[in-house]
mmCIF file of C-alpha atoms and ligand atoms in Angstrom:
data_model
loop_
_atom_site.group_PDB
_atom_site.id
_atom_site.type_symbol
_atom_site.label_atom_id
_atom_site.label_comp_id
_atom_site.label_asym_id
_atom_site.label_seq_id
_atom_site.Cartn_x
_atom_site.Cartn_y
_atom_site.Cartn_z
ATOM 1 C CA UNK A 1 0.000 0.000 0.000
ATOM 2 C CA UNK A 2 1.312 3.449 -0.906
ATOM 3 C CA UNK A 3 2.561 6.052 1.591
ATOM 4 C CA UNK A 4 -0.239 7.930 3.425
ATOM 5 C CA UNK A 5 -3.005 5.848 1.891
ATOM 6 C CA UNK A 6 -6.378 6.530 3.510
ATOM 7 C CA UNK A 7 -8.536 3.921 1.807
ATOM 8 C CA UNK A 8 -11.362 2.774 4.082
ATOM 9 C CA UNK A 9 -11.305 5.924 6.207
ATOM 10 C CA UNK A 10 -14.089 8.500 6.478
ATOM 11 C CA UNK A 11 -13.013 12.135 6.810
ATOM 12 C CA UNK A 12 -15.035 15.212 7.745
ATOM 13 C CA UNK A 13 -13.532 18.551 6.706
ATOM 14 C CA UNK A 14 -15.302 21.647 8.055
ATOM 15 C CA UNK A 15 -15.092 24.656 5.790
ATOM 16 C CA UNK A 16 -14.367 22.244 2.942
ATOM 17 C CA UNK A 17 -16.116 24.237 0.241
ATOM 18 C CA UNK A 18 -13.242 26.568 -0.618
ATOM 19 C CA UNK A 19 -9.724 27.708 0.254
ATOM 20 C CA UNK A 20 -7.579 25.522 2.475
ATOM 21 C CA UNK A 21 -10.477 23.221 3.407
ATOM 22 C CA UNK A 22 -11.216 22.442 -0.235
ATOM 23 C CA UNK A 23 -7.557 21.570 -0.868
ATOM 24 C CA UNK A 24 -7.574 19.331 2.220
ATOM 25 C CA UNK A 25 -10.776 17.583 1.109
ATOM 26 C CA UNK A 26 -9.264 16.989 -2.348
ATOM 27 C CA UNK A 27 -6.022 15.654 -0.903
ATOM 28 C CA UNK A 28 -7.784 13.238 1.465
ATOM 29 C CA UNK A 29 -10.026 12.073 -1.370
ATOM 30 C CA UNK A 30 -6.953 11.498 -3.578
ATOM 31 C CA UNK A 31 -5.492 9.457 -0.721
ATOM 32 C CA UNK A 32 -8.548 7.168 -0.931
ATOM 33 C CA UNK A 33 -10.690 8.459 1.940
ATOM 34 C CA UNK A 34 -14.442 8.949 1.772
ATOM 35 C CA UNK A 35 -14.858 12.668 2.341
ATOM 36 C CA UNK A 36 -17.641 14.807 3.813
ATOM 37 C CA UNK A 37 -17.339 18.580 3.553
ATOM 38 C CA UNK A 38 -19.329 21.165 5.464
ATOM 39 C CA UNK A 39 -19.927 24.901 5.257
ATOM 40 C CA UNK A 40 -22.797 27.376 5.088
ATOM 41 C CA UNK A 41 -22.959 28.174 1.364
ATOM 42 C CA UNK A 42 -24.961 25.337 -0.203
ATOM 43 C CA UNK A 43 -24.132 26.247 -3.827
ATOM 44 C CA UNK A 44 -20.401 26.258 -3.102
ATOM 45 C CA UNK A 45 -20.689 22.994 -1.167
ATOM 46 C CA UNK A 46 -22.599 21.339 -4.016
ATOM 47 C CA UNK A 47 -20.043 22.465 -6.583
ATOM 48 C CA UNK A 48 -17.003 21.377 -4.583
ATOM 49 C CA UNK A 49 -18.587 18.079 -3.559
ATOM 50 C CA UNK A 50 -19.337 17.255 -7.207
ATOM 51 C CA UNK A 51 -15.842 18.312 -8.295
ATOM 52 C CA UNK A 52 -13.988 16.081 -5.844
ATOM 53 C CA UNK A 53 -16.499 13.275 -5.318
ATOM 54 C CA UNK A 54 -17.407 14.116 -1.724
ATOM 55 C CA UNK A 55 -20.611 14.246 0.333
ATOM 56 C CA UNK A 56 -21.678 17.557 1.800
ATOM 57 C CA UNK A 57 -23.606 18.670 4.872
ATOM 58 C CA UNK A 58 -24.608 22.309 5.229
ATOM 59 C CA UNK A 59 -24.285 23.613 8.795
ATOM 60 C CA UNK A 60 -23.569 26.986 10.344
ATOM 61 C CA UNK A 61 -20.945 26.359 13.002
ATOM 62 C CA UNK A 62 -21.817 29.541 14.868
ATOM 63 C CA UNK A 63 -24.994 27.728 15.987
ATOM 64 C CA UNK A 64 -24.380 24.883 18.462
ATOM 65 C CA UNK A 65 -27.578 23.048 17.444
ATOM 66 C CA UNK A 66 -26.294 22.942 13.855
ATOM 67 C CA UNK A 67 -22.924 21.659 15.071
ATOM 68 C CA UNK A 68 -24.737 18.807 16.839
ATOM 69 C CA UNK A 69 -26.777 18.068 13.716
ATOM 70 C CA UNK A 70 -23.607 18.012 11.599
ATOM 71 C CA UNK A 71 -22.038 15.449 13.940
ATOM 72 C CA UNK A 72 -25.147 13.310 13.866
ATOM 73 C CA UNK A 73 -25.505 13.386 10.073
ATOM 74 C CA UNK A 74 -21.804 12.707 9.531
ATOM 75 C CA UNK A 75 -21.993 9.526 11.638
ATOM 76 C CA UNK A 76 -18.827 7.593 12.512
ATOM 77 C CA UNK A 77 -15.880 9.595 11.243
ATOM 78 C CA UNK A 78 -12.246 8.425 11.378
ATOM 79 C CA UNK A 79 -10.580 11.725 10.493
ATOM 80 C CA UNK A 80 -11.917 15.082 11.686
ATOM 81 C CA UNK A 81 -10.348 18.219 10.249
ATOM 82 C CA UNK A 82 -11.501 21.301 12.152
ATOM 83 C CA UNK A 83 -10.681 23.787 9.415
ATOM 84 C CA UNK A 84 -13.569 26.275 9.213
ATOM 85 C CA UNK A 85 -12.482 29.638 10.507
ATOM 86 C CA UNK A 86 -13.359 33.308 10.355
ATOM 87 C CA UNK A 87 -11.733 36.647 11.129
ATOM 88 C CA UNK A 88 -13.323 39.840 12.494
ATOM 89 C CA UNK A 89 -10.218 42.011 12.585
ATOM 90 C CA UNK A 90 -9.822 45.324 14.379
ATOM 91 C CA UNK A 91 -7.763 46.906 17.123
ATOM 92 C CA UNK A 92 -8.601 45.418 20.511
ATOM 93 C CA UNK A 93 -9.544 48.750 22.017
ATOM 94 C CA UNK A 94 -12.382 49.145 19.509
ATOM 95 C CA UNK A 95 -13.424 45.480 19.364
ATOM 96 C CA UNK A 96 -17.126 44.750 19.944
ATOM 97 C CA UNK A 97 -18.464 41.853 21.993
ATOM 98 C CA UNK A 98 -19.964 40.485 18.780
ATOM 99 C CA UNK A 99 -16.628 40.473 16.964
ATOM 100 C CA UNK A 100 -15.067 38.640 19.898
ATOM 101 C CA UNK A 101 -17.888 36.113 20.346
ATOM 102 C CA UNK A 102 -18.406 35.355 16.634
ATOM 103 C CA UNK A 103 -14.760 34.392 16.161
ATOM 104 C CA UNK A 104 -14.502 32.324 19.336
ATOM 105 C CA UNK A 105 -17.776 30.541 18.547
ATOM 106 C CA UNK A 106 -16.754 29.364 15.070
ATOM 107 C CA UNK A 107 -12.991 28.900 15.496
ATOM 108 C CA UNK A 108 -12.981 27.366 18.971
ATOM 109 C CA UNK A 109 -16.379 26.366 20.400
ATOM 110 C CA UNK A 110 -17.588 24.578 17.259
ATOM 111 C CA UNK A 111 -14.351 22.636 16.872
ATOM 112 C CA UNK A 112 -14.479 21.541 20.508
ATOM 113 C CA UNK A 113 -18.157 20.563 20.341
ATOM 114 C CA UNK A 114 -17.697 18.611 17.101
ATOM 115 C CA UNK A 115 -14.666 16.834 18.514
ATOM 116 C CA UNK A 116 -16.592 15.853 21.644
ATOM 117 C CA UNK A 117 -19.414 14.409 19.533
ATOM 118 C CA UNK A 118 -17.174 12.450 17.155
ATOM 119 C CA UNK A 119 -14.523 11.210 19.585
ATOM 120 C CA UNK A 120 -16.438 8.251 21.103
ATOM 121 C CA UNK A 121 -16.655 6.443 17.726
ATOM 122 C CA UNK A 122 -12.914 6.910 17.146
ATOM 123 C CA UNK A 123 -12.120 5.733 20.645
ATOM 124 C CA UNK A 124 -14.294 2.648 20.181
ATOM 125 C CA UNK A 125 -12.404 1.752 16.978
ATOM 126 C CA UNK A 126 -9.046 2.393 18.627
ATOM 127 C CA UNK A 127 -8.159 4.599 15.654
ATOM 128 C CA UNK A 128 -8.778 8.253 14.981
ATOM 129 C CA UNK A 129 -7.240 11.476 13.763
ATOM 130 C CA UNK A 130 -8.203 14.975 14.847
ATOM 131 C CA UNK A 131 -6.432 17.740 12.971
ATOM 132 C CA UNK A 132 -7.068 21.335 13.988
ATOM 133 C CA UNK A 133 -6.118 24.134 11.631
ATOM 134 C CA UNK A 134 -4.607 26.811 13.843
ATOM 135 C CA UNK A 135 -2.462 29.703 12.605
ATOM 136 C CA UNK A 136 1.015 31.185 12.636
ATOM 137 C CA UNK A 137 -0.374 34.221 14.471
ATOM 138 C CA UNK A 138 -1.138 32.095 17.547
ATOM 139 C CA UNK A 139 2.644 31.706 17.822
ATOM 140 C CA UNK A 140 3.953 35.098 16.769
ATOM 141 C CA UNK A 141 1.057 37.538 17.360
ATOM 142 C CA UNK A 142 -0.301 40.099 14.895
ATOM 143 C CA UNK A 143 -1.874 43.538 15.113
ATOM 144 C CA UNK A 144 -5.686 43.724 14.926
ATOM 145 C CA UNK A 145 -6.361 40.034 15.542
ATOM 146 C CA UNK A 146 -6.619 39.504 19.323
ATOM 147 C CA UNK A 147 -9.908 37.604 18.985
ATOM 148 C CA UNK A 148 -8.601 35.368 16.176
ATOM 149 C CA UNK A 149 -5.240 34.819 17.884
ATOM 150 C CA UNK A 150 -6.977 33.883 21.128
ATOM 151 C CA UNK A 151 -9.138 31.321 19.322
ATOM 152 C CA UNK A 152 -6.136 29.761 17.586
ATOM 153 C CA UNK A 153 -3.947 29.712 20.715
ATOM 154 C CA UNK A 154 -6.834 28.109 22.622
ATOM 155 C CA UNK A 155 -7.286 25.376 20.009
ATOM 156 C CA UNK A 156 -3.550 24.695 20.257
ATOM 157 C CA UNK A 157 -3.865 24.202 24.023
ATOM 158 C CA UNK A 158 -6.986 22.078 23.563
ATOM 159 C CA UNK A 159 -5.031 19.931 21.092
ATOM 160 C CA UNK A 160 -2.295 19.219 23.645
ATOM 161 C CA UNK A 161 -4.687 18.460 26.502
ATOM 162 C CA UNK A 162 -6.846 16.093 24.472
ATOM 163 C CA UNK A 163 -3.794 14.445 22.892
ATOM 164 C CA UNK A 164 -2.620 13.384 26.361
ATOM 165 C CA UNK A 165 -6.048 12.008 27.274
ATOM 166 C CA UNK A 166 -6.747 9.987 24.160
ATOM 167 C CA UNK A 167 -3.359 8.730 22.850
ATOM 168 C CA UNK A 168 -3.821 5.355 24.555
ATOM 169 C CA UNK A 169 -6.939 4.817 22.413
ATOM 170 C CA UNK A 170 -5.052 5.182 19.135
ATOM 171 C CA UNK A 171 -6.429 8.656 18.496
ATOM 172 C CA UNK A 172 -3.956 11.412 17.658
ATOM 173 C CA UNK A 173 -4.727 15.120 17.978
ATOM 174 C CA UNK A 174 -2.539 17.640 16.168
ATOM 175 C CA UNK A 175 -2.524 21.148 14.739
ATOM 176 C CA UNK A 176 -1.418 22.401 11.379
ATOM 177 C CA UNK A 177 -0.495 26.090 11.639
ATOM 178 C CA UNK A 178 -0.505 27.776 8.235
ATOM 179 C CA UNK A 179 1.405 30.974 7.614
ATOM 180 C CA UNK A 180 0.037 33.348 4.965
ATOM 181 C CA UNK A 181 -1.769 31.319 2.310
ATOM 182 C CA UNK A 182 -3.484 32.465 -0.911
ATOM 183 C CA UNK A 183 -7.245 32.148 -0.150
ATOM 184 C CA UNK A 184 -10.299 34.421 0.161
ATOM 185 C CA UNK A 185 -9.231 35.113 3.752
ATOM 186 C CA UNK A 186 -6.029 36.858 2.645
ATOM 187 C CA UNK A 187 -7.238 38.219 -0.710
ATOM 188 C CA UNK A 188 -8.492 41.496 0.760
ATOM 189 C CA UNK A 189 -5.235 42.420 2.523
ATOM 190 C CA UNK A 190 -3.951 45.781 1.270
ATOM 191 C CA UNK A 191 -1.046 45.457 -1.223
ATOM 192 C CA UNK A 192 1.306 47.363 1.110
ATOM 193 C CA UNK A 193 0.648 44.880 3.914
ATOM 194 C CA UNK A 194 1.129 41.915 1.569
ATOM 195 C CA UNK A 195 4.551 43.261 0.548
ATOM 196 C CA UNK A 196 5.512 43.760 4.218
ATOM 197 C CA UNK A 197 4.489 40.200 5.105
ATOM 198 C CA UNK A 198 6.351 38.784 2.082
ATOM 199 C CA UNK A 199 9.562 40.453 3.249
ATOM 200 C CA UNK A 200 9.192 38.579 6.543
ATOM 201 C CA UNK A 201 8.650 35.192 4.830
ATOM 202 C CA UNK A 202 11.936 33.358 4.149
ATOM 203 C CA UNK A 203 10.425 31.872 0.974
ATOM 204 C CA UNK A 204 9.405 35.442 -0.020
ATOM 205 C CA UNK A 205 5.947 34.381 -1.131
ATOM 206 C CA UNK A 206 2.561 33.369 0.294
ATOM 207 C CA UNK A 207 1.856 29.629 0.362
ATOM 208 C CA UNK A 208 -0.844 27.686 -1.492
ATOM 209 C CA UNK A 209 -3.717 25.708 0.100
ATOM 210 C CA UNK A 210 -2.114 22.515 -1.260
ATOM 211 C CA UNK A 211 0.944 23.074 0.955
ATOM 212 C CA UNK A 212 -1.316 22.887 4.006
ATOM 213 C CA UNK A 213 -3.304 19.950 2.613
ATOM 214 C CA UNK A 214 -0.188 17.787 2.210
ATOM 215 C CA UNK A 215 0.593 18.145 5.932
ATOM 216 C CA UNK A 216 -2.959 17.217 6.854
ATOM 217 C CA UNK A 217 -2.787 14.088 4.693
ATOM 218 C CA UNK A 218 0.393 13.029 6.469
ATOM 219 C CA UNK A 219 -0.997 13.627 9.957
ATOM 220 C CA UNK A 220 -4.147 11.707 8.982
ATOM 221 C CA UNK A 221 -2.174 8.650 7.909
ATOM 222 C CA UNK A 222 -0.995 5.515 9.708
ATOM 223 C CA UNK A 223 2.552 6.705 9.123
ATOM 224 C CA UNK A 224 1.962 9.598 11.573
ATOM 225 C CA UNK A 225 0.618 7.310 14.335
ATOM 226 C CA UNK A 226 3.306 8.362 16.832
ATOM 227 C CA UNK A 227 2.836 12.112 16.351
ATOM 228 C CA UNK A 228 0.368 13.671 18.759
ATOM 229 C CA UNK A 229 -0.089 17.002 20.519
ATOM 230 C CA UNK A 230 2.153 18.553 17.889
ATOM 231 C CA UNK A 231 1.883 21.597 15.677
ATOM 232 C CA UNK A 232 3.139 21.329 12.118
ATOM 233 C CA UNK A 233 4.122 24.779 10.871
ATOM 234 C CA UNK A 234 3.537 25.440 7.168
ATOM 235 C CA UNK A 235 4.731 29.006 6.705
ATOM 236 C CA UNK A 236 7.630 29.261 4.256
ATOM 237 C CA UNK A 237 10.021 30.015 7.106
ATOM 238 C CA UNK A 238 8.200 33.065 8.444
ATOM 239 C CA UNK A 239 8.166 31.616 11.964
ATOM 240 C CA UNK A 240 10.404 28.828 13.243
HETATM 241 P P1 LIG B 301 -11.681 30.907 3.707
HETATM 242 O O1 LIG B 301 -11.135 30.862 2.323
HETATM 243 O O2 LIG B 301 -12.258 32.169 4.216
HETATM 244 O O3 LIG B 301 -12.719 29.711 3.884
HETATM 245 C C1 LIG B 301 -13.370 29.542 5.106
HETATM 246 C C2 LIG B 301 -14.167 28.265 5.110
HETATM 247 O O4 LIG B 301 -14.824 28.156 6.377
HETATM 248 C C3 LIG B 301 -15.230 28.236 4.039
HETATM 249 O O5 LIG B 301 -15.354 26.943 3.522
HETATM 250 C C4 LIG B 301 -16.491 28.623 4.802
HETATM 251 O O6 LIG B 301 -17.641 28.031 4.235
HETATM 252 C C5 LIG B 301 -16.236 28.038 6.182
HETATM 253 N N1 LIG B 301 -16.982 28.766 7.210
HETATM 254 C C6 LIG B 301 -16.842 30.052 7.584
HETATM 255 N N2 LIG B 301 -17.734 30.382 8.522
HETATM 256 C C7 LIG B 301 -18.465 29.260 8.776
HETATM 257 C C8 LIG B 301 -19.547 28.955 9.638
HETATM 258 N N3 LIG B 301 -20.092 29.861 10.449
HETATM 259 N N4 LIG B 301 -20.045 27.699 9.616
HETATM 260 C C9 LIG B 301 -19.524 26.771 8.793
HETATM 261 N N5 LIG B 301 -18.505 26.990 7.960
HETATM 262 C C10 LIG B 301 -17.974 28.230 7.938
HETATM 263 O O7 LIG B 301 -10.528 30.540 4.772
HETATM 264 P P2 LIG B 301 -9.139 29.797 4.563
HETATM 265 O O8 LIG B 301 -8.112 30.827 4.314
HETATM 266 O O9 LIG B 301 -9.274 28.641 3.648
HETATM 267 O O10 LIG B 301 -8.903 29.296 6.066
HETATM 268 C C11 LIG B 301 -9.139 27.966 6.472
HETATM 269 C C12 LIG B 301 -8.576 27.798 7.880
HETATM 270 O O11 LIG B 301 -7.177 28.100 7.872
HETATM 271 C C13 LIG B 301 -9.187 28.740 8.911
HETATM 272 O O12 LIG B 301 -9.319 28.099 10.146
HETATM 273 C C14 LIG B 301 -8.169 29.851 9.024
HETATM 274 O O13 LIG B 301 -8.234 30.496 10.255
HETATM 275 C C15 LIG B 301 -6.886 29.073 8.850
HETATM 276 N N6 LIG B 301 -5.753 29.886 8.407
HETATM 277 C C16 LIG B 301 -5.761 30.508 7.198
HETATM 278 C C17 LIG B 301 -4.642 31.237 6.803
HETATM 279 C C18 LIG B 301 -4.562 31.940 5.476
HETATM 280 O O14 LIG B 301 -3.559 32.630 5.235
HETATM 281 N N7 LIG B 301 -5.525 31.804 4.581
HETATM 282 C C19 LIG B 301 -3.552 31.339 7.662
HETATM 283 C C20 LIG B 301 -3.591 30.701 8.886
HETATM 284 C C21 LIG B 301 -4.687 29.957 9.251
HETATM 285 P P3 LIG B 301 -18.934 28.909 3.787
HETATM 286 O O15 LIG B 301 -18.432 30.019 2.956
HETATM 287 O O16 LIG B 301 -19.771 27.920 3.076
HETATM 288 O O17 LIG B 301 -19.542 29.341 5.078
#
C-alpha cells in the first residue's frame, strides 16, 4: 500500500467548500478516503462536492444546534479536520463583543463541540485522527487580531490536553499552523501589507492551500501514528 493511503477511512472537513479546506478535502479524497465537507454556502458545497467526489452537509458552526446536527448526520468519522475559521479584525480597544464572540464561537467552540461528539466512535475503533487548523499568528502575534489569535492559541492548548487524554486509544490530535496562504481570507489584505508580510517570509511568497493539505494528509495517515499534541508549521520560514 502506498505512503499515506487513507482507503477505508471517512473524513469530515469543516469549511471544505473553498480555500484551504477544499484543498484538504481533495487531498484526502486522492489518498482514498471517503470525504464529507461542510460549510454554510450550499451552492459552493454542491459544486465542490461534485468536483472532488465528496458528500456535503450544510451547517452553520456559529450555531451549536447545527454543530450537533452536523455530527449526527456525519456519523462515525475516522478523520476530523476542524478547518472552518473566520476573522473579524480590528484593534482590541475598539473590538465589539460580537466580533469577539463570533470568532470564538466558530474557530474554537464549534471545533471543541464537534470533537466531543465524534470522539467516542474513534475511541471505540481504537483509531482516529483529529487535525485542527490553527495559525502562525497564535505563535507570533499580529496587530488587529486579538480575537482570532486567542481562538487559535486556545485550540492549540486544547489539542495538547486532548492528545494526552486519548493517545492510549489510538487517536492522535494535532494542529497544522498555516502561515500566509493564498485564499479568500487573505485576498483582501492591502497590497502594502502583503509586501511587508512577504519580506518577513523566508520563501518570499505566500503559500498555497495545497501546501497545508499535504501536511494534513500526512498527519491523517498511519505513518503519523506516533505524532500527537504537535503543531506542524507550514509558513515558508516566516516563523520557526
Ligand atoms: P476561507 O477561504 O475564508 O474559507 C473559510 C471556510 O470556512 C469556508 O469553507 C467557509 O464556508 C467556512 N466557514 C466560515 N464560517 C463558517 C460557519 N459559520 N459555519 C460553517 N462553515 C464556515 O478561509 P481559509 O483561508 O481557507 O482558512 C481555512 C482555515 O485556515 C481557517 O481556520 C483559518 O483560520 C486558517 N488559516 C488561514 C490562513 C490563510 O492565510 N488563509 C492562515 C492561517 C490559518 P462557507 O463560505 O460555506 O460558510
